[in-house]
Every structure is written in C-alpha cells, then in structure tokens.
XYZ file of N, CA, C and O in Angstrom:
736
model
N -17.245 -130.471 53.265
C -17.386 -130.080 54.665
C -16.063 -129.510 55.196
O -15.971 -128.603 56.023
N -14.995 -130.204 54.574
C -13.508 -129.454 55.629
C -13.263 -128.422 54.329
O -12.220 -127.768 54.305
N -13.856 -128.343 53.676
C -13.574 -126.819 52.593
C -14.531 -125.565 53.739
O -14.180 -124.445 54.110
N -15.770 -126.322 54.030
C -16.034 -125.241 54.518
C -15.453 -124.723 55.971
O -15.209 -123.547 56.242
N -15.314 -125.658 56.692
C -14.763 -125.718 58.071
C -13.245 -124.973 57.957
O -12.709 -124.621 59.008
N -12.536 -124.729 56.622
C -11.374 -124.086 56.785
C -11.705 -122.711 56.415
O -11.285 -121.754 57.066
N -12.417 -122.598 55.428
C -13.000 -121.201 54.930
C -12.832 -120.649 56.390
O -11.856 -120.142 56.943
N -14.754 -121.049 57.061
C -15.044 -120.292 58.277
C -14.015 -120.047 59.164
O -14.068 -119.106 59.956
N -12.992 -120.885 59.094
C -12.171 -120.737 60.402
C -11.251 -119.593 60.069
O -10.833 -118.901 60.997
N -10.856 -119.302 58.682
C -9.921 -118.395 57.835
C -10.658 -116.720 57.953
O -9.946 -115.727 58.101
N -12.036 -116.655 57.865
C -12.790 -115.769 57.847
C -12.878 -115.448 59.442
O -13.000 -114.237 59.628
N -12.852 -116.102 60.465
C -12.587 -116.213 61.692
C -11.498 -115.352 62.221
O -11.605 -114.432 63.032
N -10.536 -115.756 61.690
C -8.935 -115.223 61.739
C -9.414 -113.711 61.529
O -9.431 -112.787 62.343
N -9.836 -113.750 60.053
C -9.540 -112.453 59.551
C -9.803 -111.125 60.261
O -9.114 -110.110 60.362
N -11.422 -111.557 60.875
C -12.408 -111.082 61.325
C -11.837 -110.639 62.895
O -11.987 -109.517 63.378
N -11.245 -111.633 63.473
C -10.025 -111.204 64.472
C -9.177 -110.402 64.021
O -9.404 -109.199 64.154
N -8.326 -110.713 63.559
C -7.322 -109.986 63.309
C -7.444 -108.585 62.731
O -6.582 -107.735 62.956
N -8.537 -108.344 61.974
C -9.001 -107.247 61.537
C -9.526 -106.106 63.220
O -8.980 -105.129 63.731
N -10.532 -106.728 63.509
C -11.010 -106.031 64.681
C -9.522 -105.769 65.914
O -9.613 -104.781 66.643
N -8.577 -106.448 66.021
C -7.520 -106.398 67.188
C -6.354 -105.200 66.062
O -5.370 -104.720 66.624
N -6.500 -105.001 65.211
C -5.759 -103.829 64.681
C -6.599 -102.636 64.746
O -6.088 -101.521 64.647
N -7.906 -102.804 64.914
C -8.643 -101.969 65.084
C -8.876 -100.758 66.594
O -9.298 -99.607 66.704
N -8.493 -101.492 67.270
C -8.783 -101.537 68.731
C -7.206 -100.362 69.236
O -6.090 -100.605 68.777
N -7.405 -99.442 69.983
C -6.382 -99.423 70.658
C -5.474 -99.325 71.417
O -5.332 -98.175 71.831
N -4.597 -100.224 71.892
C -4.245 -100.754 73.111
C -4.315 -99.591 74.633
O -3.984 -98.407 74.701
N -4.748 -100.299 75.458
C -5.129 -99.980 76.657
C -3.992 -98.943 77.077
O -2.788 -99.002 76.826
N -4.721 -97.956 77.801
C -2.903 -96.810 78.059
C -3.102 -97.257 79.947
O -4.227 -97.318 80.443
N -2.526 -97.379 80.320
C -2.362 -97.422 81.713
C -1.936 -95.614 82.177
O -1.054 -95.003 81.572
N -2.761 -94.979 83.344
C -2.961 -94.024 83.430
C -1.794 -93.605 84.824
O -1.943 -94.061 85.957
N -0.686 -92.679 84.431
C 0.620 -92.715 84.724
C 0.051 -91.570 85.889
O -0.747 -90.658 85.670
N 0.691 -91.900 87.143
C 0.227 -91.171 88.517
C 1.593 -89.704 88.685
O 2.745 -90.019 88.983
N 1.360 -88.785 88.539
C 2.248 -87.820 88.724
C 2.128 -86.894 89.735
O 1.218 -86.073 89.622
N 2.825 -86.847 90.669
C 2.458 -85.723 91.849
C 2.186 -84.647 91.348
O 2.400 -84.574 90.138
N 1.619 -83.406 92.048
C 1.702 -81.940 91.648
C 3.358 -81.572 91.898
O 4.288 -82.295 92.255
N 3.292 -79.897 91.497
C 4.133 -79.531 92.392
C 4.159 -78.055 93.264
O 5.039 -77.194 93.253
N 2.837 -78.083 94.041
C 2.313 -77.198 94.797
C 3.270 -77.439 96.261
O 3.636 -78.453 96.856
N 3.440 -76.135 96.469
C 4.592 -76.300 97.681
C 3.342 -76.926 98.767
O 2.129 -76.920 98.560
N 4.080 -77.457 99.976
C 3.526 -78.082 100.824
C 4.180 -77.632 102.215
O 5.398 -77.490 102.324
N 2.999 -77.348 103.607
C 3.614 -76.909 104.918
C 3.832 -78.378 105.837
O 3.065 -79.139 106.427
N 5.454 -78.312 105.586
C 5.510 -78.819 106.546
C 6.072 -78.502 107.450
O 6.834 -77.539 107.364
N 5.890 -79.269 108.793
C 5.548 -81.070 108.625
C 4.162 -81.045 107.960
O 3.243 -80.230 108.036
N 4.314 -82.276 107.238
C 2.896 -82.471 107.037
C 2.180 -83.364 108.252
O 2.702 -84.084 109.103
N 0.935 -83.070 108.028
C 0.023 -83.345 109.378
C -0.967 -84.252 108.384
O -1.945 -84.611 109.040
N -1.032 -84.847 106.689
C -2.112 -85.026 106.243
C -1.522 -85.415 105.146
O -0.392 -85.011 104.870
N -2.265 -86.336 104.286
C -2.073 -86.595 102.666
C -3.319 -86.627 102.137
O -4.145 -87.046 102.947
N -3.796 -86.316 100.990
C -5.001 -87.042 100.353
C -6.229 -86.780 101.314
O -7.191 -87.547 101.354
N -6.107 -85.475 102.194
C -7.578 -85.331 103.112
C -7.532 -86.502 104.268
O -8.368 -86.712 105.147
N -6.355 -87.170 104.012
C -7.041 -88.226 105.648
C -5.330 -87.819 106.796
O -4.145 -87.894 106.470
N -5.760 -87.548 107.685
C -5.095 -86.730 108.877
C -4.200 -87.688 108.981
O -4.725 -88.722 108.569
N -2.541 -87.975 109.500
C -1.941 -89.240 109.864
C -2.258 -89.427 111.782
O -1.833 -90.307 112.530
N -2.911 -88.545 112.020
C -3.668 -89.406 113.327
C -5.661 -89.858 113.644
O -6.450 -89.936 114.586
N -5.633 -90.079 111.796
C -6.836 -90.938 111.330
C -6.133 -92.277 112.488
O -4.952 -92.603 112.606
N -7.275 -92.800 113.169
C -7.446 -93.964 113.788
C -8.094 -95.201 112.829
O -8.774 -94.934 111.838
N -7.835 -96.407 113.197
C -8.827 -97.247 111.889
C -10.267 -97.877 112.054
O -10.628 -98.872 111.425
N -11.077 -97.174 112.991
C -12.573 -97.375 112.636
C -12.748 -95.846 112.077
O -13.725 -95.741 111.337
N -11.971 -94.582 112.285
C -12.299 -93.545 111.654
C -12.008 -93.910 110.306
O -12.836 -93.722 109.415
N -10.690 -94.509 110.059
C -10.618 -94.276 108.272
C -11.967 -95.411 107.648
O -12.267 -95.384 106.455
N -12.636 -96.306 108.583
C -13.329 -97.179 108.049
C -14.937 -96.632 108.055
O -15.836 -97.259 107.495
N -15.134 -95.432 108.740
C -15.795 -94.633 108.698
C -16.299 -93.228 107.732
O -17.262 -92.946 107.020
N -15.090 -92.598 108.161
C -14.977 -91.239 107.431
C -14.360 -91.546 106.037
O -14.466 -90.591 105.268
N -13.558 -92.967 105.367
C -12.944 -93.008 104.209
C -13.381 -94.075 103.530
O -12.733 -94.469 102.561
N -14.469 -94.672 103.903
C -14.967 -95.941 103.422
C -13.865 -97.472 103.180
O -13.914 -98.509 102.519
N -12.796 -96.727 104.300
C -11.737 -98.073 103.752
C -12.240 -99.350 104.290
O -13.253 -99.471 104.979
N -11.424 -100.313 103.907
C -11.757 -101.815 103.941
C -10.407 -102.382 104.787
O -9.286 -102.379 104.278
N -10.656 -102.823 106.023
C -9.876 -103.283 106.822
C -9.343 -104.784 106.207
O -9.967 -105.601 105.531
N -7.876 -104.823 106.735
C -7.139 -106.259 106.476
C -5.889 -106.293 107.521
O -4.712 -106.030 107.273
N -6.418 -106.654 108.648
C -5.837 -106.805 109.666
C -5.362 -105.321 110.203
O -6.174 -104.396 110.184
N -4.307 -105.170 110.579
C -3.507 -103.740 110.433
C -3.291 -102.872 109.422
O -2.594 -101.864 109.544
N -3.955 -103.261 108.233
C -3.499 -102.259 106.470
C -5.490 -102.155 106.475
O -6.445 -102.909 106.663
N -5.251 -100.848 106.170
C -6.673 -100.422 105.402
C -6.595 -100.076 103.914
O -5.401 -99.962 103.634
N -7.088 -99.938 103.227
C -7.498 -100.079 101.494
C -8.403 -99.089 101.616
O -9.442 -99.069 102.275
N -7.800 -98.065 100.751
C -8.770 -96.574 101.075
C -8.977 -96.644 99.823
O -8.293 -97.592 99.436
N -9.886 -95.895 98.388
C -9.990 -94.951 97.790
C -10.303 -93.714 97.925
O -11.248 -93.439 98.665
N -9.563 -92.640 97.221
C -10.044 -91.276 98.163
C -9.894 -90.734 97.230
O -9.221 -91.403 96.447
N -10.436 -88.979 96.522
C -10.393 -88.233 95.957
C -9.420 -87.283 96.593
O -9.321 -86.690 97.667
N -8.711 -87.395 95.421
C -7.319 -86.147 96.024
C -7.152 -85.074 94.764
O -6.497 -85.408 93.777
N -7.592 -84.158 94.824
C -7.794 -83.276 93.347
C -9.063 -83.827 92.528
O -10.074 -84.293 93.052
N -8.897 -83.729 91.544
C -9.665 -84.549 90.543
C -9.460 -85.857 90.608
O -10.463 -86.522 90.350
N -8.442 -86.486 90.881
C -8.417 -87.960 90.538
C -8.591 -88.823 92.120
O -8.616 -88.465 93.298
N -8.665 -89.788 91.581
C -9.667 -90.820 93.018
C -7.790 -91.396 92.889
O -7.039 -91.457 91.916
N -7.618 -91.676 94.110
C -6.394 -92.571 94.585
C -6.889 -93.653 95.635
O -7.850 -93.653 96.404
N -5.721 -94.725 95.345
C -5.805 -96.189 95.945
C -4.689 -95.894 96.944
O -3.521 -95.892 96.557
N -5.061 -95.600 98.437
C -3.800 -95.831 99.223
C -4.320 -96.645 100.307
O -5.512 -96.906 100.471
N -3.126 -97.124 101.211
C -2.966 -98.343 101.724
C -2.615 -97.479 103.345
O -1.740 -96.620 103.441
N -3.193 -97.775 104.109
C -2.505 -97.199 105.500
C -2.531 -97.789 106.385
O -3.524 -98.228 106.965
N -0.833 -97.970 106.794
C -0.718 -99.329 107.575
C -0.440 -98.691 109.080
O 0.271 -97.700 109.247
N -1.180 -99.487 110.273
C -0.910 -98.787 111.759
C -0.357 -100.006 112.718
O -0.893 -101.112 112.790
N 0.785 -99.606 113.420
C 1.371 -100.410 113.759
C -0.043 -101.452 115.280
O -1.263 -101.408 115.437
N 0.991 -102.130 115.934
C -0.261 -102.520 117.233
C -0.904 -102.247 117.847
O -1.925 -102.850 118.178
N -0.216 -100.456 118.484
C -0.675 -100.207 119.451
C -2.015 -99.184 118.498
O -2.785 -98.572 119.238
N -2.169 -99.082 117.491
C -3.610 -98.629 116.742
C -2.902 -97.259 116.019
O -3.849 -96.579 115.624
N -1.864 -96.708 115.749
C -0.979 -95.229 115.564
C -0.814 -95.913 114.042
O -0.315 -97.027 113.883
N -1.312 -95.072 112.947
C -0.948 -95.109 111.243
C 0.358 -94.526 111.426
O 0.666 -93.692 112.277
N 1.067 -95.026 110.580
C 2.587 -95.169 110.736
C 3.320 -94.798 109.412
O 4.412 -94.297 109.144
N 2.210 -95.275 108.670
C 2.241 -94.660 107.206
C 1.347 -95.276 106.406
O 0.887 -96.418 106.425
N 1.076 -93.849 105.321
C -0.095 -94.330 104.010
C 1.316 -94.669 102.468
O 2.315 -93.957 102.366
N 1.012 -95.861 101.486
C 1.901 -96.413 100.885
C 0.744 -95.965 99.559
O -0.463 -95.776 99.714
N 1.249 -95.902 98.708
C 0.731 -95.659 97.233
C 1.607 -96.345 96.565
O 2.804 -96.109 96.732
N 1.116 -97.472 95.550
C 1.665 -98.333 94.953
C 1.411 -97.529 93.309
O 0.420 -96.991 92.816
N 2.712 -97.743 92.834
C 2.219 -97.217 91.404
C 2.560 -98.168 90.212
O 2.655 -97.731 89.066
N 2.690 -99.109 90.435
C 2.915 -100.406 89.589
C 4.248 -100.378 88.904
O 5.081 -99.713 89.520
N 4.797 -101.091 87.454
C 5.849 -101.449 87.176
C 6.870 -100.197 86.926
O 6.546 -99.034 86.682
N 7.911 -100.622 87.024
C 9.122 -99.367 86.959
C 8.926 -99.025 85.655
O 8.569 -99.845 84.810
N 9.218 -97.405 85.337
C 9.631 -97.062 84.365
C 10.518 -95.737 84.516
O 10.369 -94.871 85.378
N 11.118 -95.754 83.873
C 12.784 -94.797 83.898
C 11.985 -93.243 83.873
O 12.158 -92.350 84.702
N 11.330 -93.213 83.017
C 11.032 -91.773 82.322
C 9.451 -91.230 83.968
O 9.356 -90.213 84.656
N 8.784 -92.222 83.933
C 7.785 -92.361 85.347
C 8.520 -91.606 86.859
O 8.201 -90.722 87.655
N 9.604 -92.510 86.673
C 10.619 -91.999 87.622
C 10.967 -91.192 88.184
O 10.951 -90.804 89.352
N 11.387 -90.848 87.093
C 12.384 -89.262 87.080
C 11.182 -88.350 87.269
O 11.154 -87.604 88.248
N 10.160 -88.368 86.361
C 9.474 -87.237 86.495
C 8.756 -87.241 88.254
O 8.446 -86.207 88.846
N 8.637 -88.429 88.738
C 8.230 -88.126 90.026
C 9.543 -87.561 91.339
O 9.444 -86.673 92.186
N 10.331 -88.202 91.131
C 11.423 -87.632 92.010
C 11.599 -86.225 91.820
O 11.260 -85.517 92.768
N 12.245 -85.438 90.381
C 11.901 -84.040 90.109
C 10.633 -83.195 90.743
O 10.768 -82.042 91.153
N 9.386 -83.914 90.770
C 8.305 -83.181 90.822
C 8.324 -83.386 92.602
O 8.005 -82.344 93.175
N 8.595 -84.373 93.391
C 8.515 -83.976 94.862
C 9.734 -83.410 95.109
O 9.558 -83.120 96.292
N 11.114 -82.951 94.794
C 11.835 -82.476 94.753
C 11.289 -80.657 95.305
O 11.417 -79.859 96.234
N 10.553 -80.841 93.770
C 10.322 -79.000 93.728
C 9.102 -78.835 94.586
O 8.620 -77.717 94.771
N 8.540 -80.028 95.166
C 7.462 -80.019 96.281
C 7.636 -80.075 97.619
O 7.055 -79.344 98.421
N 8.669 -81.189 97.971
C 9.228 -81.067 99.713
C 10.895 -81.087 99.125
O 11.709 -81.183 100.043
N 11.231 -81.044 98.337
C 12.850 -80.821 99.039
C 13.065 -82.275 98.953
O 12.209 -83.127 99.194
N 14.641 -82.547 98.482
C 14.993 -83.612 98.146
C 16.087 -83.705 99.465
O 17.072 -82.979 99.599
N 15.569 -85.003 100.587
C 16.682 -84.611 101.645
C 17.851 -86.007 100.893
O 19.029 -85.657 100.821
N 17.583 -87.226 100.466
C 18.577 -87.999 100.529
C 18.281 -88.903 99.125
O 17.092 -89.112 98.887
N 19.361 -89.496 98.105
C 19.277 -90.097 97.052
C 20.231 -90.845 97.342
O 21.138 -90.441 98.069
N 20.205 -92.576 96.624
C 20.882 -93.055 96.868
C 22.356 -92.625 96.076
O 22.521 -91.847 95.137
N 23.228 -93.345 96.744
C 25.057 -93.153 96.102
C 24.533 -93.571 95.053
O 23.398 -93.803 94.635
N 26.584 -93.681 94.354
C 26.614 -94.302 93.078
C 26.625 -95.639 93.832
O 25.832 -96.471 93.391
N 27.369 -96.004 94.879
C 27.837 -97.670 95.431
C 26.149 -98.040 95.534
O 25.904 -99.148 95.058
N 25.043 -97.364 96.030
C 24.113 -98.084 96.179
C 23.269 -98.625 94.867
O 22.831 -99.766 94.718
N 23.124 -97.238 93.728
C 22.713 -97.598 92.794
C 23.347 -98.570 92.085
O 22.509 -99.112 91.365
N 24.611 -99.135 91.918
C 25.141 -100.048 91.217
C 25.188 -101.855 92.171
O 25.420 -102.971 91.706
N 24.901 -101.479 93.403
C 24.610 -102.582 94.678
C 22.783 -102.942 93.805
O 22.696 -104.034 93.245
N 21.753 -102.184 93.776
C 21.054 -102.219 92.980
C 20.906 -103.188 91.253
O 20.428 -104.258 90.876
N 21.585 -102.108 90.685
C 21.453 -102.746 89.442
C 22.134 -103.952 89.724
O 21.291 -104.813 89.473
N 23.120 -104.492 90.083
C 23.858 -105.904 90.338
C 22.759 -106.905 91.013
O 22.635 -108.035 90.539
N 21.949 -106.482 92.139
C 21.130 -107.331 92.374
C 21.047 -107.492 93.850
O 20.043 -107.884 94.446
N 22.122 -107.174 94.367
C 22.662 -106.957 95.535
C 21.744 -106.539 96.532
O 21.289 -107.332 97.356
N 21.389 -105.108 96.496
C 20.300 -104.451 97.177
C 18.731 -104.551 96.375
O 18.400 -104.002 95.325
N 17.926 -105.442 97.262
C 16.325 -105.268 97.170
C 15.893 -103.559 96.787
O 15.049 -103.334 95.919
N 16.373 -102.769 97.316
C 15.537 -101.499 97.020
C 16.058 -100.119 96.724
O 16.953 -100.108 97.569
N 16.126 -99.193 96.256
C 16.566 -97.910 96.465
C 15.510 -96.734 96.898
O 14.293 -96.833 96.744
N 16.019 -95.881 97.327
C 15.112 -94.985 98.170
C 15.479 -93.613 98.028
O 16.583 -93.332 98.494
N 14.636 -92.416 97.343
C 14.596 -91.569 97.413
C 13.777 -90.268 98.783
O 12.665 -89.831 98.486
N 14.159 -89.983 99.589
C 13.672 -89.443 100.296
C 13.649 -87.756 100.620
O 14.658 -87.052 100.589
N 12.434 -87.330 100.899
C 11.843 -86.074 100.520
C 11.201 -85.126 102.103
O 10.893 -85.722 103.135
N 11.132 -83.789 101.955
C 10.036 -83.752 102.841
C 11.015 -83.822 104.442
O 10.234 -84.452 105.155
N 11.548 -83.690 104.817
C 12.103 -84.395 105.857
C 11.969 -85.490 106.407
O 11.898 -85.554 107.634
N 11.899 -86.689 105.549
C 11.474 -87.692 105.708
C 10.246 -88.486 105.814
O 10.048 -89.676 106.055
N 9.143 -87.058 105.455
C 7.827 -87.826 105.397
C 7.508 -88.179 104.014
O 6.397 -88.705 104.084
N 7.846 -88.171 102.940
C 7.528 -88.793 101.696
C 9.035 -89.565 101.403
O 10.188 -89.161 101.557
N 8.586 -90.617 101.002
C 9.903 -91.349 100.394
C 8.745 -92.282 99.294
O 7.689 -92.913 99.337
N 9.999 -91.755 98.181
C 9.497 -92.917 96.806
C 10.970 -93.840 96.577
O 12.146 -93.475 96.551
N 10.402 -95.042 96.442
C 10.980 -96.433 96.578
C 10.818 -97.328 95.448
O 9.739 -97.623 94.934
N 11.920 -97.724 95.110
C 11.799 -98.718 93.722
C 12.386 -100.134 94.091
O 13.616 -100.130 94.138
N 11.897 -101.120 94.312
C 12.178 -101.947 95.066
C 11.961 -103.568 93.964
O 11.035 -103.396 93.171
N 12.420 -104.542 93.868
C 12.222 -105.941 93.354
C 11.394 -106.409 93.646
O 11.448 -106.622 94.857
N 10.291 -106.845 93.092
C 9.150 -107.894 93.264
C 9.689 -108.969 94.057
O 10.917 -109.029 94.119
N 9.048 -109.781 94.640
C 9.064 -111.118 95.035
C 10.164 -112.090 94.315
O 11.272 -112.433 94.727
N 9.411 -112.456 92.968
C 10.131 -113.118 92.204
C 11.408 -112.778 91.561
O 12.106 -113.564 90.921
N 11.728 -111.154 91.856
C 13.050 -110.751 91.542
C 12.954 -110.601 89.865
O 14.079 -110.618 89.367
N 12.048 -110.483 89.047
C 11.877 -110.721 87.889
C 11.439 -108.764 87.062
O 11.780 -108.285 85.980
N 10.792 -108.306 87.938
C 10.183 -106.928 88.141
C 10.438 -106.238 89.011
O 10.776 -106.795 90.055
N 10.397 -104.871 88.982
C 10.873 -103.630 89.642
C 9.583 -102.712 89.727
O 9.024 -102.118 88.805
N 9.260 -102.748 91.055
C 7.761 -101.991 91.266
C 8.391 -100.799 92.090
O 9.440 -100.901 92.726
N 7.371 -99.285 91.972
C 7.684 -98.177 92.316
C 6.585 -98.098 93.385
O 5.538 -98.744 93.355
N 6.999 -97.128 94.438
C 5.937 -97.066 95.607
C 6.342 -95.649 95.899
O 7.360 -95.052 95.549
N 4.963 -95.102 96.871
C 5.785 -93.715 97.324
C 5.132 -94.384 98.847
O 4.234 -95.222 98.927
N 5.855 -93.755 99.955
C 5.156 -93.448 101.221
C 5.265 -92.185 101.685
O 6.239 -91.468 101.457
N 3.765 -91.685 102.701
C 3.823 -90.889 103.373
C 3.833 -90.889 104.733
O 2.867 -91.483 105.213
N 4.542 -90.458 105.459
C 4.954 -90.847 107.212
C 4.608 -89.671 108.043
O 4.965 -88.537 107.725
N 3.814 -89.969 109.263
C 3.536 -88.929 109.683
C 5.387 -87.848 110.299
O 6.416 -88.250 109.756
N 5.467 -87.160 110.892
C 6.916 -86.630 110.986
C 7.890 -87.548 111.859
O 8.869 -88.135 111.401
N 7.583 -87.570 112.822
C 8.431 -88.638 113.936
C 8.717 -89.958 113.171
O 9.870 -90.277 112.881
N 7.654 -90.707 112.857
C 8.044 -92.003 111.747
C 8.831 -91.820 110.698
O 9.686 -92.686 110.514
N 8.753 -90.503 109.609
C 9.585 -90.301 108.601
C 10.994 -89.814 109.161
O 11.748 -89.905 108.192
N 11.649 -89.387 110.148
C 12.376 -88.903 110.460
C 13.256 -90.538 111.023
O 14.464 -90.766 110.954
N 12.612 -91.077 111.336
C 13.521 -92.294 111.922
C 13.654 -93.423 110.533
O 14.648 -94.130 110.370
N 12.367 -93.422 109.534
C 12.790 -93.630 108.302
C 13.471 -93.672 107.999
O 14.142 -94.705 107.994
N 14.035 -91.947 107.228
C 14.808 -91.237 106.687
C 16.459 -91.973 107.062
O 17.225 -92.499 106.254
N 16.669 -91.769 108.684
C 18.056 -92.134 109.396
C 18.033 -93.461 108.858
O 18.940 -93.856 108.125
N 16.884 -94.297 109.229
C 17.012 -95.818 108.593
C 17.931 -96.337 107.052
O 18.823 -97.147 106.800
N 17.152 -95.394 106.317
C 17.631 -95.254 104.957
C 19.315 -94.885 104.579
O 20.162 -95.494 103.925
N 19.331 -93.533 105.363
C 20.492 -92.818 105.344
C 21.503 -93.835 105.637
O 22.370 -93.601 104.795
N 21.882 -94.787 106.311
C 22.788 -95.254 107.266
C 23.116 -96.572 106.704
O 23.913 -97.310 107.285
C-alpha cells in the first residue's frame, strides 16, 4: 500500500511538473501612450470631458461610484482602460488617475519619452530629488507634461516595499497649480 501511495504521489509530481513547464507564464499587458500630438489645453482624456459631473460619468461611462472616486472602464483606441476620477466636494473632477501597476525602468522611460513627444516635457525631477528618492527620503517623483495637465508619478507603496507608477490627467487650472506644487 505505501509502494503504491508513493508511486501515485511521484506520478503526481511528474504530471505537475510536466504540465507547469508546459504552460506559459502569464505576460502582463504593458500600457504605452501614443504619440499623436494633442490640442492643448486639453478639455478631455479617454472620451470623458474633465467637466464630466458624477451622475454623468455614472451614466454616460457606466462608472461605479465610491464616495468622491468613480471606477470607469472606457475604450480609448482599441484598448478598454481602467481610470479612476476623483472630484473634489463641491462635485468639479479634479482629475482622472490611471494606475499602471509595479515599476519598471524600461516601462518608464518608454512612457515619459512617449508623452514628451506628445505634450512637451515641462518639469523632471533634479539629480538632489532623484537621489532624495532612491535613499528613501522622498515618497514620490514626478514627471510633468502638457502644461501641467498630465503628470506620470512613481511613488512607494504603503508598505515602502514596492514602487508603483501612475499617470494623472488634470483638467488645466488644476494641472497648472499641480505642476507649481511639484515644481517648488
């Protein structure tokens, strides 16, 4: 009985291990801007206006309310996007946030380059900030674009353990006081 009980369990293994070399691994699908020039100011991202109100975006965008942040999916080109659009009290979207999950160097670059040649690169951090950064010092760094209505942001998780990438889009007046925010 434990001859057979080791067999099966060995044939088990195999039968795993065979099928998981087989298989292969999941690609996580890497978000890259265009780089179609853009008029600004911009008045819009992704088809939803930045003076979308939030029973319109819960209307016209099928988003899903959570207090002040709505949870949109939306078709922007061919591909469906997950953005987030947060409106301050008085009911005014203030900005839509696109989360693009864990840092990667090469992810990076190619997005900063690509809104570069799309709105114009107004502000990058120093060397003092990037190394305030890598030390641990500064929570975030901030690339800002557009005259301040796109900024992509690489910022520390919670636990300080991971480095997550974000972009935002601001309608003009909000990105512009952004922007100074950042700058200063």
């Amino acid at each position: 009985m434990t001859r057979t009980l080791t067999f099966s369990a060995l044939a088990l293994c195999a039968t795993l291990f065979a099928c998981g070399n087989n298989d292969p691994a999941p690609k996580a699908e890497v978000w890259l801007p265009d780089t179609a020039t853009v008029k600004l100011p911009m008045e819009e991202y992704a088809g939803i206006p930045f003076n979308t109100t939030g029973p319109e975006a819960i209307e016209k965008f099928k988003c899903t309310q959570y207090d002040l942040t709505y949870s949109c999916k939306v078709k922007n080109g061919e591909k469906d996007e997950d953005l987030w659009l947060i409106y301050n009290e008085a009911g005014r979207m203030v900005l839509m946030k696109k989360e693009l999950g864990y840092y990667k160097q090469e992810v990076a670059d190619a997005i900063i380059e690509r809104f570069a040649i799309k709105y114009g690169l107004d502000y990058k951090p120093s060397d003092g900030q990037e190394s305030a950064f890598a030390s641990g010092v500064r929570k975030t760094k901030t690339y800002v674009f557009g005259g301040g209505q796109v900024a992509f942001q690489i910022g520390r998780s919670l636990n300080n353990r991971n480095e997550l990438m974000l972009v935002y889009f601001f309608p003009e007046d909000v990105g512009s006081t952004f922007a100074k925010s950042v700058m200063n």
